[in-house]
Tab-separated table of C-alpha atoms and ligand atoms in Angstrom:
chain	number	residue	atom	x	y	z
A	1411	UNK	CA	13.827	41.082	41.870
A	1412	UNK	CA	17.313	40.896	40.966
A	1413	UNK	CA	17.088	37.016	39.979
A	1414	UNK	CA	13.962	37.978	37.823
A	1415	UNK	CA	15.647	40.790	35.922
A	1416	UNK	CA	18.445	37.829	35.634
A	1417	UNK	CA	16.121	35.342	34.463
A	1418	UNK	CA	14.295	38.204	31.692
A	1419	UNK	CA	17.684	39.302	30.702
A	1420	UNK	CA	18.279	35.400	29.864
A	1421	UNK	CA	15.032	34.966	27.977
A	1422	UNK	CA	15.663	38.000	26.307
A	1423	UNK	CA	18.977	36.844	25.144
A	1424	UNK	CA	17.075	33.496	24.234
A	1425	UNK	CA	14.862	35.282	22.569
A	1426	UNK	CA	17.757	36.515	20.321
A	1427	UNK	CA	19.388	33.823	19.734
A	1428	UNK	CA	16.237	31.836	18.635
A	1429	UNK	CA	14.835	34.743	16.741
A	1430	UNK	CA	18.576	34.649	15.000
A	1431	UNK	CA	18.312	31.119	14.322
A	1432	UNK	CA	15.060	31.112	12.774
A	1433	UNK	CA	16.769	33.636	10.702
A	1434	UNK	CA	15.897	35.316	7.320
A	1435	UNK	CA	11.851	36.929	8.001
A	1436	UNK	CA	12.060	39.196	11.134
A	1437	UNK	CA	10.109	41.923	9.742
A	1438	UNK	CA	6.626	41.873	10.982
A	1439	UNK	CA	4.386	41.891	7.373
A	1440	UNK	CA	0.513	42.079	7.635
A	1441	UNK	CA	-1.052	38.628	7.979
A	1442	UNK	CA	-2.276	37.357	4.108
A	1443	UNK	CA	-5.785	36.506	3.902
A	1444	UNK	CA	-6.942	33.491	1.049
A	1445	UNK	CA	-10.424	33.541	-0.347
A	1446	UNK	CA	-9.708	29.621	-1.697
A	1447	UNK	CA	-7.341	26.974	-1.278
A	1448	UNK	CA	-6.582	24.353	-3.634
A	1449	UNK	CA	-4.519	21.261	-2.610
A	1450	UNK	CA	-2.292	18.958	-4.957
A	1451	UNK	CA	-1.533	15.753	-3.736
A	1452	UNK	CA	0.464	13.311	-5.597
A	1453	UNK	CA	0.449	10.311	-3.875
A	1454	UNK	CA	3.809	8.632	-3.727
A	1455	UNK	CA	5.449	11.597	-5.282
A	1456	UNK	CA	9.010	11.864	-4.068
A	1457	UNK	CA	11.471	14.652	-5.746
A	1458	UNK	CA	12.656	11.629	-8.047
A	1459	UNK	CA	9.162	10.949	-9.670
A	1460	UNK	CA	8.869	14.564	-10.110
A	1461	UNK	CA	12.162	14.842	-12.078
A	1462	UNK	CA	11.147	11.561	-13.939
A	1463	UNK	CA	8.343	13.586	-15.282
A	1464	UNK	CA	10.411	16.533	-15.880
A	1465	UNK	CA	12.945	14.702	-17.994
A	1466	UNK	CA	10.117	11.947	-19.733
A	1467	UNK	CA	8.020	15.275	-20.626
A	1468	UNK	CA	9.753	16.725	-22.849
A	1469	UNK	CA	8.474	20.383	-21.939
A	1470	UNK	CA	8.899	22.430	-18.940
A	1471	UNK	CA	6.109	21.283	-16.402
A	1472	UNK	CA	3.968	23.513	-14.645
A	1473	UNK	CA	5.422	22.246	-11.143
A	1474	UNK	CA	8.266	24.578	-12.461
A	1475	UNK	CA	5.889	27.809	-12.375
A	1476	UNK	CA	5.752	27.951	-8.164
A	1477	UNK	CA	7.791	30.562	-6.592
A	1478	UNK	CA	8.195	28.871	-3.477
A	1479	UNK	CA	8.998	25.507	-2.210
A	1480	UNK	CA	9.963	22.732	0.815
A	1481	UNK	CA	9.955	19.438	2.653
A	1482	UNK	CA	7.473	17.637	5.082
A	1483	UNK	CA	8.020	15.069	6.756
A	1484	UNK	CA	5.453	12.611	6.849
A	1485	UNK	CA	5.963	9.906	9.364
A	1486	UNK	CA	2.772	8.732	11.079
A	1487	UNK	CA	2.042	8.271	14.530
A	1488	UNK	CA	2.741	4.340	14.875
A	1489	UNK	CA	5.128	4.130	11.779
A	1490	UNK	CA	8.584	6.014	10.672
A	1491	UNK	CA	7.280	5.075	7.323
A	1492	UNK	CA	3.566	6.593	6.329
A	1493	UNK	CA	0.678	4.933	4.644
A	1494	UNK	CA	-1.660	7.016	2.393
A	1495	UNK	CA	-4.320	7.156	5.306
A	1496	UNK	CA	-2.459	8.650	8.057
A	1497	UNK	CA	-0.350	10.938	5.518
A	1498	UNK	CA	-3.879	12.000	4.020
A	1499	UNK	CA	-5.348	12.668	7.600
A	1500	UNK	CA	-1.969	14.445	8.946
A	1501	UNK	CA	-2.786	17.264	5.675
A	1502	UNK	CA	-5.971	16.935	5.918
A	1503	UNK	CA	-6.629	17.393	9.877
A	1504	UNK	CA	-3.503	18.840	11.249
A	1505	UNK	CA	-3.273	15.397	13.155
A	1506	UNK	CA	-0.303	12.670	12.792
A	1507	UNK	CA	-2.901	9.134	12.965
A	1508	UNK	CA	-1.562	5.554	13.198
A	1509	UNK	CA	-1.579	3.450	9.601
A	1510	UNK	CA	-4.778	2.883	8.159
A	1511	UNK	CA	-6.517	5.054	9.842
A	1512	UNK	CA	-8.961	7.289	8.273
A	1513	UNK	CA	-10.090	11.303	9.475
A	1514	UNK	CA	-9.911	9.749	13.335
A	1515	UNK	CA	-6.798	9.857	15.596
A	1516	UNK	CA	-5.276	6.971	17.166
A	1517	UNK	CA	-8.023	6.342	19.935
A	1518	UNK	CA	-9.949	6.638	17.358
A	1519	UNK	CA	-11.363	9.983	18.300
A	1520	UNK	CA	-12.767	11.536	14.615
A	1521	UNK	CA	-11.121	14.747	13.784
A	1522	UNK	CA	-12.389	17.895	11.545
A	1523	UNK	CA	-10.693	18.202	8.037
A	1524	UNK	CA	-10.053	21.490	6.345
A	1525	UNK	CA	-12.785	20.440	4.143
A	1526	UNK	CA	-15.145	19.944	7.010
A	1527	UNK	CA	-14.216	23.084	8.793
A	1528	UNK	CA	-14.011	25.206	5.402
A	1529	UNK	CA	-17.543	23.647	4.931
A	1530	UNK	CA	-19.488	24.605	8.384
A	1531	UNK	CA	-17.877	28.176	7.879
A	1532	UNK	CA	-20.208	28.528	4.758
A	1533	UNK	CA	-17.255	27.969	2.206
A	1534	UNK	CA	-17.893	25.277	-0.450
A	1535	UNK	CA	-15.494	21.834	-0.475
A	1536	UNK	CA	-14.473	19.043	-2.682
A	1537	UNK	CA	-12.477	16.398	-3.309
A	1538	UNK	CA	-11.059	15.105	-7.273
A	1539	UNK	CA	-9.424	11.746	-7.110
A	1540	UNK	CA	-8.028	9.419	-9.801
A	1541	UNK	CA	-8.707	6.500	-7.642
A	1542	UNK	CA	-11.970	5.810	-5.925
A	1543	UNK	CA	-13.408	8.856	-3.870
A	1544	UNK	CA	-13.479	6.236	-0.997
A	1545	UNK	CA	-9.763	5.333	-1.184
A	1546	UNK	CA	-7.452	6.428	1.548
A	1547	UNK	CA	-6.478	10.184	0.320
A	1548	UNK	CA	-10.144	11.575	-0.530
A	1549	UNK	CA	-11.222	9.822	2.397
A	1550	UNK	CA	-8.910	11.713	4.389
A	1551	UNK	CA	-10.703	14.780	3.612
A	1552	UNK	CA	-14.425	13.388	3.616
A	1553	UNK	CA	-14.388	10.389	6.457
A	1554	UNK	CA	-14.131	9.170	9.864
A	1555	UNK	CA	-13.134	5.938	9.898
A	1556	UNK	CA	-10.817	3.547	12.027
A	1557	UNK	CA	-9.604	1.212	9.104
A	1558	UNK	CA	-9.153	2.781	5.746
A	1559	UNK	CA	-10.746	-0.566	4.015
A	1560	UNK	CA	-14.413	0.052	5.220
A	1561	UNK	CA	-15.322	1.569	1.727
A	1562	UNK	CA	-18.757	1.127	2.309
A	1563	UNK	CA	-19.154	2.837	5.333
A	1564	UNK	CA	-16.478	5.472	4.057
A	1565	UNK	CA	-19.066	6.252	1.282
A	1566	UNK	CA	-21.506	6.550	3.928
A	1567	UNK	CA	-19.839	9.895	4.853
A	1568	UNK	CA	-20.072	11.294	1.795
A	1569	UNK	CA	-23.552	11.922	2.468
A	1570	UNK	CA	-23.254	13.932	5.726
A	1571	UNK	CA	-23.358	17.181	3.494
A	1572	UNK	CA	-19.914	18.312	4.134
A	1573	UNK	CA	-18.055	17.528	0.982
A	1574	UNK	CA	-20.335	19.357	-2.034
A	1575	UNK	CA	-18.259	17.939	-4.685
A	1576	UNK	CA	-16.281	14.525	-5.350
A	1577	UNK	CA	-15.488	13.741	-9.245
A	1578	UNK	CA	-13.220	10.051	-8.929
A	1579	UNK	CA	-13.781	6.308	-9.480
A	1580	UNK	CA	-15.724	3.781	-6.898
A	1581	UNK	CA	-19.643	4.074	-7.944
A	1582	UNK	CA	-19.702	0.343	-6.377
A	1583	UNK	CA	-19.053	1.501	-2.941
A	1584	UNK	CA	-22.019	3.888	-3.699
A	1585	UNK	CA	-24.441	1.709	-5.327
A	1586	UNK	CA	-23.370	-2.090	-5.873
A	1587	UNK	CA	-23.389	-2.613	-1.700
A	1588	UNK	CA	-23.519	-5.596	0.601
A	1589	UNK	CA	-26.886	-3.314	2.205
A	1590	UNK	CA	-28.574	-3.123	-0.926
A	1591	UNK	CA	-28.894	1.097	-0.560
A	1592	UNK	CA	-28.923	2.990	-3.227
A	1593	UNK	CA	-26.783	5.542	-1.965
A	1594	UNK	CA	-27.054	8.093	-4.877
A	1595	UNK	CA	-30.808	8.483	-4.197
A	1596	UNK	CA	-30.264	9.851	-0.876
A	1597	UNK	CA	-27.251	12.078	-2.497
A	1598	UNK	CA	-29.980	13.044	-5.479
A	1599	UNK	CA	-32.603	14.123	-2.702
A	1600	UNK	CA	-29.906	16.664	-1.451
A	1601	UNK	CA	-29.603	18.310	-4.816
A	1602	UNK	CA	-26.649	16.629	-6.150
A	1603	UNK	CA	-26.291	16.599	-9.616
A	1604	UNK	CA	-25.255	12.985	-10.030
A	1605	UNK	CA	-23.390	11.649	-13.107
A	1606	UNK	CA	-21.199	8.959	-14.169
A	1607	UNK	CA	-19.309	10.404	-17.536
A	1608	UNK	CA	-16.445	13.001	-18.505
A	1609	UNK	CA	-19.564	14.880	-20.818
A	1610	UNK	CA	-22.018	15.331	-18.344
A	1611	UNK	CA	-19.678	16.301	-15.981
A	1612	UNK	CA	-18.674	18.911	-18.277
A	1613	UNK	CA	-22.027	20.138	-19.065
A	1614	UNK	CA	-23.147	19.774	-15.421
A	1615	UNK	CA	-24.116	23.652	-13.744
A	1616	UNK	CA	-24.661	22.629	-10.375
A	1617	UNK	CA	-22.801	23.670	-7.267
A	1618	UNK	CA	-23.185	20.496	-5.592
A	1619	UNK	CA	-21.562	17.377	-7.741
A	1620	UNK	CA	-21.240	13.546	-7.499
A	1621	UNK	CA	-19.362	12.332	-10.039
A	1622	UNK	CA	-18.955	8.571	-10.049
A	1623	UNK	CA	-16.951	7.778	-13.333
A	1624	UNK	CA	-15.428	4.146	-12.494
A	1625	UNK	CA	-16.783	1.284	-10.632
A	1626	UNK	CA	-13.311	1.226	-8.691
A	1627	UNK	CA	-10.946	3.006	-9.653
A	1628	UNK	CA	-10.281	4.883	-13.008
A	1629	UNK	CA	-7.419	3.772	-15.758
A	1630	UNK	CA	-4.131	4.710	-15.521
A	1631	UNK	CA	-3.227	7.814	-17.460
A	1632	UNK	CA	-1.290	5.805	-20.280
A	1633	UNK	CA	-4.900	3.689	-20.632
A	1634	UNK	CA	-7.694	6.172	-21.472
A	1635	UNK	CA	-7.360	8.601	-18.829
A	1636	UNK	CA	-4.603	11.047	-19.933
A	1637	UNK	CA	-5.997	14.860	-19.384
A	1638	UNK	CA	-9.193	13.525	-17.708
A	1639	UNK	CA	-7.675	14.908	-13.953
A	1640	UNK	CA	-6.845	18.197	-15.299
A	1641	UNK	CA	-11.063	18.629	-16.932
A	1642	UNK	CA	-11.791	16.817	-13.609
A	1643	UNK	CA	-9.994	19.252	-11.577
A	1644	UNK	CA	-11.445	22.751	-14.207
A	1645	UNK	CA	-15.630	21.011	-13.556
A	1646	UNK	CA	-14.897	21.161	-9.968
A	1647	UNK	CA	-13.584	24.563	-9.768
A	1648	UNK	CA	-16.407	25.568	-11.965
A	1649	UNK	CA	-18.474	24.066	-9.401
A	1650	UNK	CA	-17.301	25.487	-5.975
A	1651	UNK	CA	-16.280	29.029	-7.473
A	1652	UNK	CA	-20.058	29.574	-7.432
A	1653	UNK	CA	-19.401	29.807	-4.107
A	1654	UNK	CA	-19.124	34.050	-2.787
A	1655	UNK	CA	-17.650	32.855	0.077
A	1656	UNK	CA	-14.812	30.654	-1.482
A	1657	UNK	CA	-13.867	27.416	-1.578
A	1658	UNK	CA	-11.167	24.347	-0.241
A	1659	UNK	CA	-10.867	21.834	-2.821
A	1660	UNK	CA	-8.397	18.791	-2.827
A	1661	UNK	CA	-6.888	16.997	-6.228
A	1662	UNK	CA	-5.210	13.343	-5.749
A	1663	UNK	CA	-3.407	12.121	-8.295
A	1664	UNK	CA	-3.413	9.230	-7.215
A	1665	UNK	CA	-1.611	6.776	-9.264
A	1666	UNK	CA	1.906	7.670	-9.084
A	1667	UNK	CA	1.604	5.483	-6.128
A	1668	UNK	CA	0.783	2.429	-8.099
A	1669	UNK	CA	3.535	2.999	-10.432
A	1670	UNK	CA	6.119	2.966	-7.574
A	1671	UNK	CA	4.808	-0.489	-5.556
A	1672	UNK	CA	4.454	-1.880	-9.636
A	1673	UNK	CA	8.140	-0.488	-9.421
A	1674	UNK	CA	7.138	0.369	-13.106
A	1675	UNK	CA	9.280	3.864	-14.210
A	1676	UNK	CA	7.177	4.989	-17.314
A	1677	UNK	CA	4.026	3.957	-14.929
A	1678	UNK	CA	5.144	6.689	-12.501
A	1679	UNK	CA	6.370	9.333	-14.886
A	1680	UNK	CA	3.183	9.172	-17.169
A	1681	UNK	CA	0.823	9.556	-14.247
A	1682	UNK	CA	3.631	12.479	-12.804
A	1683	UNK	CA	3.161	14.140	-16.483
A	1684	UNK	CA	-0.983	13.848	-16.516
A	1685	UNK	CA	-1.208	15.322	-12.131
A	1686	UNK	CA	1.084	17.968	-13.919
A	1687	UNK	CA	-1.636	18.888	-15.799
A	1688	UNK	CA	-3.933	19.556	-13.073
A	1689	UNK	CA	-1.470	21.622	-11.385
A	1690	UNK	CA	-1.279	24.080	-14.329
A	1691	UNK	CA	-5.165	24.254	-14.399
A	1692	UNK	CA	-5.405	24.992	-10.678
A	1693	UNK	CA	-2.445	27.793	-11.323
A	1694	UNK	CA	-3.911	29.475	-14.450
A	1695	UNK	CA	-7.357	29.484	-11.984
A	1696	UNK	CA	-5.023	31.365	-9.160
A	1697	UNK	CA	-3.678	33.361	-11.587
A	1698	UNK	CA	-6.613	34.955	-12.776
A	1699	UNK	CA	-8.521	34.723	-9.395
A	1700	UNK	CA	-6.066	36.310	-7.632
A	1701	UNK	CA	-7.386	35.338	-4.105
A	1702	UNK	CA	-6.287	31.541	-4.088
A	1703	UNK	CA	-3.627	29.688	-2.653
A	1704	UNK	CA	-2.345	26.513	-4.473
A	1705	UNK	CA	0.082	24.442	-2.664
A	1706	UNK	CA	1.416	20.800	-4.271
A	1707	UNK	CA	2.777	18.150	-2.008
A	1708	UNK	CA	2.894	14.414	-1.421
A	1709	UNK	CA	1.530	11.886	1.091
A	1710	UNK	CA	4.765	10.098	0.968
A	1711	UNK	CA	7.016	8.827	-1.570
A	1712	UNK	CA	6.794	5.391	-2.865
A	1713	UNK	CA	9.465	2.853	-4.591
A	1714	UNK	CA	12.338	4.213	-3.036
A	1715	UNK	CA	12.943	5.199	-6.425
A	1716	UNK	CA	16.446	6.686	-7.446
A	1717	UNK	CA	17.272	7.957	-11.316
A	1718	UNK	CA	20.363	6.135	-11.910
A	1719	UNK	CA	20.843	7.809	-15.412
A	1720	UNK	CA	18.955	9.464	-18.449
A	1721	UNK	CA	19.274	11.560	-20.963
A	1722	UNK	CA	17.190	14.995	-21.326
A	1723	UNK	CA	18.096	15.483	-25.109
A	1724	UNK	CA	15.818	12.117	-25.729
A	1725	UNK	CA	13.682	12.148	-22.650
A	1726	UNK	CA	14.451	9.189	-21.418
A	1727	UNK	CA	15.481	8.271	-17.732
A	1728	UNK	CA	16.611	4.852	-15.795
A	1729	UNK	CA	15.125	3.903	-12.502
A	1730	UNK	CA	16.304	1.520	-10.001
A	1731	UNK	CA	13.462	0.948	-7.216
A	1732	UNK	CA	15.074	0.040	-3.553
A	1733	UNK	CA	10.972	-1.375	-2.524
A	1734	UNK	CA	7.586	-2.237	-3.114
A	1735	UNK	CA	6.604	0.023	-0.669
A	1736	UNK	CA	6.111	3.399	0.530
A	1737	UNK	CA	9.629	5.092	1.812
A	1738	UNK	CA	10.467	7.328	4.513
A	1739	UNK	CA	12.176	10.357	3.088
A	1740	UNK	CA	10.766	13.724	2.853
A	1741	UNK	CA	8.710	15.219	-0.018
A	1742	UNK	CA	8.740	18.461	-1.569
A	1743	UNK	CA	6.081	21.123	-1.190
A	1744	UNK	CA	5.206	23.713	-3.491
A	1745	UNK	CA	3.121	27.105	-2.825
A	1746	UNK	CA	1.642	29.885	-4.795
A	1747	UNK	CA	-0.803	32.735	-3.764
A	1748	UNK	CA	-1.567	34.393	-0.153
A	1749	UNK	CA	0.535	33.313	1.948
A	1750	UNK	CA	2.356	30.799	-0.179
A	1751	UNK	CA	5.906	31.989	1.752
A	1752	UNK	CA	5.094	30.123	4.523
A	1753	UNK	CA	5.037	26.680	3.094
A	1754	UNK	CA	9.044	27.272	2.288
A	1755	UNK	CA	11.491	25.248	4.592
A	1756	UNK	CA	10.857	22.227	6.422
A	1757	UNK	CA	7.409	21.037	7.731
A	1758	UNK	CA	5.579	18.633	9.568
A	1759	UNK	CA	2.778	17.329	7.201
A	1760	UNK	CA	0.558	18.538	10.197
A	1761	UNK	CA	1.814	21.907	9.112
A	1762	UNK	CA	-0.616	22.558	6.066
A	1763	UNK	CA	-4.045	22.420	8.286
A	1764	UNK	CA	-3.365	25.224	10.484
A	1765	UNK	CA	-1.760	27.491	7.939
A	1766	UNK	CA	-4.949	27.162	5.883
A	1767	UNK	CA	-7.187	27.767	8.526
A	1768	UNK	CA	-5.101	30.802	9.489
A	1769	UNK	CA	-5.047	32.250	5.665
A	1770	UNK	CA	-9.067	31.577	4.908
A	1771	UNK	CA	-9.620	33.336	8.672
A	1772	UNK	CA	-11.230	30.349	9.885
A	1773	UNK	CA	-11.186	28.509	13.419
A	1774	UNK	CA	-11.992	25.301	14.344
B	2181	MG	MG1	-4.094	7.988	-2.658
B	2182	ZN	ZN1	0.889	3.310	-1.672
């Protein structure tokens, strides 16, 4: 008895000490509930590409507007250093995944996304890409696959019904294939409104949406794209807000990550400016909804970029790039909305899964 008491008194004292340590939130507040969540990921955005955009701007960006922020970490399972497929399934899942490996864990064992699970709980779910919809990040949300270069198959999955809306590039992967299926005919016969430009996506009513609008992927920002992400991201919240029950929706911008392995500065801070964009749209829809959680991160950061100097007067900034490739530091995390506090502080990128679950009430 007396060694129990002993070995309570201990724990209790534990208790304290770790309760201490964790420090700051003891007070017990009533759990936050979300109606929608809206995810931001920039891929390869590290804290430097966001302050390149800040300073090559010229004007506060909305990134600036969240009231709370953090880190993740985003090693992978094999690799101290991420790729975009294991970082995408790690948010997407809950799950840390070897490299290249798509919505499946390392035995290859496919896992439910937020999207999925949002989905079979009677919520609506989409994905918004400036790359292909079958590229690594989208497909994190949509697809089950062992190597993240299977684009046909990956398409595949977009048929399974549990994605209702994807607006991004790679109409080959859903038409021009080695099988010779037509896979938009299939996607037409569930109700999809399919459509392959910016003005029929904008006139488009339907709650269910394929939007093919490149071959591959689309142009960079600086080519023809600039603001197409942000009326991207506004059709598919149009879409899935038709939704009573709410809605999950993920928004890549995906091309900061070229500009970083193209170690090409105004590259990265015009695509940083143009995701920016997006962000702002998804916060004015918070704002007014009042029942969504927006939360802005990145899959990893890319370049190894550093700002060696600049000038904010004249917008300009100088980069020096340390690789071609993806680094391994940690990238920053912003919230807003229900529950946006506990995104603050440092994360695993396996973090975000369960804390949306948790907020829309949902279990696995
Ligand atoms: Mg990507
Ligand atoms: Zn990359």
């Amino acid at each position: 008895m007396k060694r129990i008491m002993l070995k309570s008194m201990v724990l209790a004292a534990l208790f304290a000490v770790f309760a201490g340590a964790a420090g700051c939130k003891e007070k017990a507040e009533p759990a936050p509930k979300a109606k929608n969540v809206i995810i931001l990921i920039g891929d390869g955005m590290g804290v430097a590409q966001l302050y390149a955009g800040m300073t090559a701007a010229g004007h506060k960006l909305n990134i600036e507007r969240f009231p709370y922020s953090g880190f993740s970490k985003t090693y992978s399972a094999d690799n101290y250093i991420t790729d975009s497929a294991a970082g995408g399934t790690a948010i997407a899942t809950g799950e840390k995944t070897n490299n290249g490996m798509i919505g499946v864990s390392p035995d290859g064992t496919p896992l439910s996304s937020i999207t999925e699970t949002a989905n079979r709980a009677g919520l609506a779910s989409g994905v918004v890409s400036t790359s292909a919809v079958t590229h690594a990040t989208p497909a994190s949300f949509v697809a089950h696959n062992a190597a993240r270069g299977n684009y046909e198959d990956i398409a595949k999955d977009f048929l399974k019904g549990t994605i209702d809306v994807f607006i991004g590039g790679g109409a080959n992967h859903f038409i021009h294939r080695s099988d010779s299926v037509d896979l938009t005919a299939e996607l037409r016969n569930k109700a999809y409104d399919v459509i392959y430009t910016m003005d029929d996506l904008k006139r488009s009513t339907g709650s269910k949406i394929a939007c093919l609008l490149a071959p591959e992927h689309m142009p960079k920002a600086s080519e023809g794209r600039r603001g197409m992400l942000k009326d991207m991201t506004l059709a598919a919240i149009k879409a899935l807000n038709s939704e009573p029950a709410g809605f999950v929706l993920m928004v890549e911008g995906s091309q900061i990550d070229w500009g970083g392995h193209e170690n090409d500065i105004r590259y990265v801070a015009d695509e940083m400016v143009d995701f920016d964009e997006a962000i702002g749209a998804a916060l004015d829809f918070a704002a007014t909804d009042g029942n969504t959680l927006v939360v802005v991160t990145a899959d990893h950061e890319t370049g190894g970029l550093a700002l060696t100097g600049g000038n904010m007067a004249d917008s300009t900034v100088v980069a020096g790039f340390s690789t071609e490739d993806h680094s391994a530091v940690m990238v920053p995390v912003f919230s807003c909305g229900p529950g946006a506090e506990r995104f603050s502080g440092i994360h695993e990128n396996t973090f975000f899964h369960g804390e949306f679950l948790k907020l829309l009430g949902l279990t696995e």
